[in-house]
Amino acid sequence: MSNAAATSAAGGGAARRHVDIVMAGMARRRAAERRFRLYGRIAIGVGLFFLVVLFGSIVSNGYSAFWQTELRLDVKLDASQIDPQGGRDPAILGRADYGGIIKHRLREMFPEVHGRRDRIALYGLVSNGAAFELRARVLANPSLIGQTVSLWVPADDDVDMLMKGKIKRAGPEKDRRLKDNQLRWIDQLKADGRLEKRFNVNFFTRGDSRDPELAGIWGAAVGSFYTLIVTLLLSFPLGVAAAVYLEEFAPRNRWTDLIEVNINNLAAVPSIVFGLLGLAVFINFFGLPRSAPVVGGLVLTLMTLPTIIIASRAALKSVPPSIREAALGVGASPMQAMIYHVLPLAMPGMLTGTIIGMAQALGETAPLLMIGMVAFIADIPRGAFDPATVLPVQIYLWADSPERAYVERTSAAIMVLLAFLIAMNLFAVMMRKRFERRW
Amino acid sequence: MESQAISMKGNLDEQHDLSRARAAPAPTVSRETRGQTVGELRSQSARMRCTGVNVFYGEKHAVKNVNIDLGNNEVLAMIGPSGCGKTTFLRCLNRMNDTVSGCRVTGEIVMDGKDINARGVDVVPLRAQVSMVFQKPNPFPKSIWENVAFGPRIHGLAQNKVELDEIVVNSLQRAGLWNEVKDRLHEPGTGLSGGQQQRLCIARSIAVHPEVILMDEPCSALDPIATARIEELIDELRENYTICIVTHSMQQAARVSQRTAYFHLGDLIEVGDTKQIFTRPQHQLTEDYITGRFG
């Protein structure tokens, strides 16, 4: 049909008006447009679907980690046991046998339990951390000595998993983590209202631990914080200075072309290579401490620099040349034109690039494995030179641990990391909106 | 003496030229006439004297052997069809072409007895002396006050805030913008209308007390009323400054300038008294252009 139209238009001339030819093709054009829009929607739909699945699985796995099963013990703090001299000396108070007090209390609660094996099973219901919590409580407030205090202590991770329905009661006893007598005690405690799920403060305040019920994200979060501070302090000034020089001042020649190509190449280098470089240079050659955020920050700086340089150069390029000319036209030196006029206009773009680079650095694991930030570190780092780990490495460590309770903690740690990333990206958007200027 | 000799030579060439041009009225310049300008190249009291100025963009020869004077307290208008090199030449006068990569300028531009293209000449004081107003109003995206204060501040022309304020007010007054903006000095300069923005740019230029002001089609983005206002301003500024203006409007050239230069494909074809150029052009190309036969 379109063929006929073409021949009649070509041959007949006046037989058909041009608008008819245009109209004949319209249906096809509209269909193509509709089809294209549909493809776009399908693409976005698929993307959103996977995003929802991802977030859904993480949240559904991880939300339970924000609650922890705890056990209420009414402990009698006997002065003769804790502070025999009565001097309230912290050194003596710290050395008392708090584990013994808790075990004693458990034996009182279940007087029918006899025999070494059964008693060990009974003590196993309470976390190893319970004694430390009791000790901390007494040291903070020695006036409690002599009284009977009601104390919530974390239950063992197996008890926690049972309470959350993650491990089953059924099955042969020898295959189960919790034996029949333990299940009986748990039921009794639950009936007494001594066992319940409470908000998991430990998860947000403690460092890593071999006991899942005591393991927290705070150590890794602080490690990430120090690492990112070092990265930001180094990579932002270096990146911006490099971008400004290359874009505004450097002559265009073979050398600057070579530098430009290599910056782009650097952006594509696998991050683990930067880790090996950091190990060889910063630790082996310069002798900086292993596992320290300062080395992690240096390595991530190398990795983030190309991102920041490329984004900053793009931001500088987008500043209209008329602004530079205006400044030069009244006799500003190139440096003054740069600092007073071009840099403020390019700043939002530079900041966005930097924060995206930082977000990338926050999520980076591989190079940090190489420099020893994968070690088990239970203490909260107190500076950039203390041994530390970071959030993504913590996730990796927990995902690798055999205990069932680490599964939900892994997902919870991912949620914390994602929250940080989303917050940083929102901050980037806000900065851009805030500093954006029209001209 | 020298200027007379050149104008004599120019006159001779012009006769030779005219006969050729009449014989072949096509708007091209023959090889023989290249760089041989007709009219009054030299001025009685030259502020800037250009001798044999050539500009190359890579291989392209954009301005060819231009000889011209910018007289004191005089407005020189440069006219010609698009791409004829008038803006490029204007940008030589305060070395704005330095910022264009691949651009090469040869020849002499003498000001105060010194060649501004010579080795070791610092462009910063030069541009403070020869300032520029661009085709598109380009205020900084900052306040009106900041726009005007920027130049004096970087050059250290004011000892304190009071003096700086004085310069800002004075410049805005001379640019004829004061009454319109005195109540909103701290609002962004980009919020003004096109004509106001261009006057702001002029105020910004005169705030550094230049001796020469270069204007590159300052009214091309403006309506007739704003244009009239700026033309008036140019006329007032002539009292104190040497002005060189590039324009596409022949009426504007006729209204504001004392001397006019006609460029064609990189050649300076004719220079002379504005009245004479528009009434009795000596060169065929000039005549064709001003009578609207091309361009």
Short mmCIF file of C-alpha atoms in Angstrom, two decimals, chain B residues 113-285:
data_model
loop_
_atom_site.label_atom_id
_atom_site.label_comp_id
_atom_site.label_asym_id
_atom_site.label_seq_id
_atom_site.Cartn_x
_atom_site.Cartn_y
_atom_site.Cartn_z
CA GLY B 113 55.24 52.70 23.56
CA LYS B 114 55.25 48.96 24.31
CA ASP B 115 54.19 46.02 22.21
CA ILE B 116 51.53 44.14 24.16
CA ASN B 117 52.41 40.92 22.36
CA ALA B 118 56.05 41.14 23.41
CA ARG B 119 57.58 38.45 25.54
CA GLY B 120 57.26 39.11 29.24
CA VAL B 121 54.20 41.34 29.03
CA ASP B 122 51.82 40.41 31.83
CA VAL B 123 48.25 40.08 30.57
CA VAL B 124 46.70 40.82 33.96
CA PRO B 125 47.58 44.56 34.10
CA LEU B 126 46.98 44.74 30.34
CA ARG B 127 43.42 43.51 30.76
CA ALA B 128 42.88 45.90 33.64
CA GLN B 129 43.88 48.65 31.21
CA VAL B 130 42.03 47.28 28.20
CA SER B 131 38.82 45.72 29.46
CA MET B 132 36.21 43.88 27.49
CA VAL B 133 32.41 43.66 27.23
CA PHE B 134 31.14 40.56 25.55
CA GLN B 135 28.43 39.80 23.04
CA LYS B 136 26.20 37.91 25.44
CA PRO B 137 25.71 39.60 28.80
CA ASN B 138 27.72 37.42 31.17
CA PRO B 139 27.27 38.64 34.74
CA PHE B 140 28.73 36.38 37.40
CA PRO B 141 26.04 34.35 39.17
CA LYS B 142 26.56 36.52 42.23
CA SER B 143 25.04 39.71 43.57
CA ILE B 144 25.04 42.95 41.58
CA TRP B 145 27.43 44.47 44.12
CA GLU B 146 29.78 41.49 43.89
CA ASN B 147 29.77 41.69 40.11
CA VAL B 148 31.03 45.26 40.09
CA ALA B 149 33.29 44.93 43.13
CA PHE B 150 35.16 41.91 41.80
CA GLY B 151 37.57 43.80 39.51
CA PRO B 152 38.53 46.59 41.92
CA ARG B 153 38.95 44.08 44.71
CA ILE B 154 41.32 41.73 42.87
CA HIS B 155 43.38 44.68 41.66
CA GLY B 156 43.46 46.23 45.12
CA LEU B 157 41.95 49.52 43.92
CA ALA B 158 40.09 50.09 47.18
CA GLN B 159 41.68 50.29 50.63
CA ASN B 160 38.52 49.41 52.49
CA LYS B 161 34.84 48.60 52.17
CA VAL B 162 33.81 52.25 52.03
CA GLU B 163 36.06 52.96 49.07
CA LEU B 164 34.90 49.80 47.39
CA ASP B 165 31.28 50.81 47.89
CA GLU B 166 32.12 54.17 46.37
CA ILE B 167 33.62 52.55 43.29
CA VAL B 168 30.60 50.25 42.91
CA VAL B 169 28.11 53.11 43.18
CA ASN B 170 30.13 55.32 40.88
CA SER B 171 30.49 52.61 38.24
CA LEU B 172 26.81 51.77 38.34
CA GLN B 173 25.98 55.45 38.01
CA ARG B 174 28.25 55.89 35.03
CA ALA B 175 26.77 52.78 33.45
CA GLY B 176 23.33 54.35 33.95
CA LEU B 177 22.13 51.44 36.01
CA TRP B 178 22.22 52.96 39.49
CA ASN B 179 18.62 54.15 39.67
CA GLU B 180 17.31 50.77 38.60
CA VAL B 181 19.33 48.64 41.01
CA LYS B 182 20.13 50.83 44.00
CA ASP B 183 17.55 49.04 46.16
CA ARG B 184 18.65 45.55 45.25
CA LEU B 185 22.42 45.60 45.14
CA HIS B 186 22.58 42.27 46.89
CA GLU B 187 20.25 40.42 44.59
CA PRO B 188 21.79 38.21 41.91
CA GLY B 189 23.00 39.98 38.78
CA THR B 190 21.54 37.18 36.69
CA GLY B 191 18.03 38.27 37.75
CA LEU B 192 18.24 41.50 35.75
CA SER B 193 16.83 41.96 32.25
CA GLY B 194 19.13 41.49 29.26
CA GLY B 195 19.78 45.20 28.78
CA GLN B 196 20.37 45.74 32.48
CA GLN B 197 22.72 42.78 32.55
CA GLN B 198 24.75 44.25 29.69
CA ARG B 199 24.95 47.61 31.48
CA LEU B 200 26.02 45.72 34.59
CA CYS B 201 28.82 44.16 32.52
CA ILE B 202 29.81 47.63 31.33
CA ALA B 203 29.77 48.86 34.94
CA ARG B 204 31.95 45.89 35.85
CA SER B 205 34.40 46.86 33.11
CA ILE B 206 34.63 50.53 34.02
CA ALA B 207 34.97 49.72 37.72
CA VAL B 208 38.61 48.80 37.14
CA HIS B 209 39.20 52.22 35.50
CA PRO B 210 40.44 50.92 32.17
CA GLU B 211 41.76 53.19 29.45
CA VAL B 212 40.34 51.25 26.54
CA ILE B 213 37.02 49.41 26.45
CA LEU B 214 36.50 46.71 23.87
CA MET B 215 32.91 45.84 23.08
CA ASP B 216 32.02 42.77 21.08
CA GLU B 217 28.52 43.28 19.63
CA PRO B 218 27.26 44.51 23.00
CA CYS B 219 23.70 45.04 21.75
CA SER B 220 23.15 41.96 19.63
CA ALA B 221 21.03 40.29 22.32
CA LEU B 222 19.06 43.40 23.26
CA ASP B 223 15.84 45.10 22.19
CA PRO B 224 15.88 48.55 20.55
CA ILE B 225 15.19 50.44 23.78
CA ALA B 226 18.00 48.75 25.69
CA THR B 227 20.21 49.24 22.64
CA ALA B 228 19.48 52.97 22.58
CA ARG B 229 20.32 53.19 26.27
CA ILE B 230 23.68 51.49 25.72
CA GLU B 231 24.50 53.60 22.69
CA GLU B 232 23.86 56.69 24.77
CA LEU B 233 26.15 55.27 27.40
CA ILE B 234 28.91 54.60 24.85
CA ASP B 235 28.68 58.18 23.73
CA GLU B 236 29.06 59.39 27.32
CA LEU B 237 31.95 57.03 28.02
CA ARG B 238 33.86 58.39 25.03
CA GLU B 239 34.73 61.46 27.12
CA ASN B 240 37.10 59.38 29.22
CA TYR B 241 37.82 56.20 27.34
CA THR B 242 38.94 54.88 24.03
CA ILE B 243 36.27 52.51 22.79
CA CYS B 244 36.37 49.89 20.11
CA ILE B 245 33.06 48.30 19.24
CA VAL B 246 32.23 45.42 16.94
CA THR B 247 28.74 45.63 15.55
CA HIS B 248 26.52 44.04 12.95
CA SER B 249 24.27 47.03 12.81
CA MET B 250 25.42 49.70 10.40
CA GLN B 251 22.98 52.17 11.91
CA GLN B 252 24.61 51.59 15.26
CA ALA B 253 28.07 52.12 13.81
CA ALA B 254 26.85 55.32 12.19
CA ARG B 255 25.26 56.54 15.42
CA VAL B 256 27.98 55.86 17.98
CA SER B 257 31.32 55.89 16.21
CA GLN B 258 33.67 58.55 14.96
CA ARG B 259 35.68 56.18 12.84
CA THR B 260 34.61 52.98 11.15
CA ALA B 261 36.62 50.03 9.91
CA TYR B 262 35.27 47.56 7.38
CA PHE B 263 36.55 43.98 7.51
CA HIS B 264 36.08 41.38 4.82
CA LEU B 265 37.29 37.76 4.98
CA GLY B 266 40.08 38.63 7.37
CA ASP B 267 41.20 41.72 5.53
CA LEU B 268 40.76 45.24 6.76
CA ILE B 269 39.35 46.80 3.60
CA GLU B 270 38.69 50.36 4.55
CA VAL B 271 39.03 52.66 7.54
CA GLY B 272 37.84 56.18 7.75
CA ASP B 273 35.69 58.83 9.26
CA THR B 274 32.31 57.26 9.93
CA LYS B 275 30.40 59.88 7.98
CA GLN B 276 32.65 59.46 5.01
CA ILE B 277 32.46 55.64 5.09
CA PHE B 278 28.69 55.65 5.08
CA THR B 279 28.28 58.42 2.52
CA ARG B 280 31.26 58.11 0.22
CA PRO B 281 32.93 54.71 0.64
CA GLN B 282 36.07 54.44 -1.39
CA HIS B 283 36.22 50.71 -1.82
CA GLN B 284 33.74 48.75 -3.88
CA LEU B 285 33.39 46.04 -1.19
#
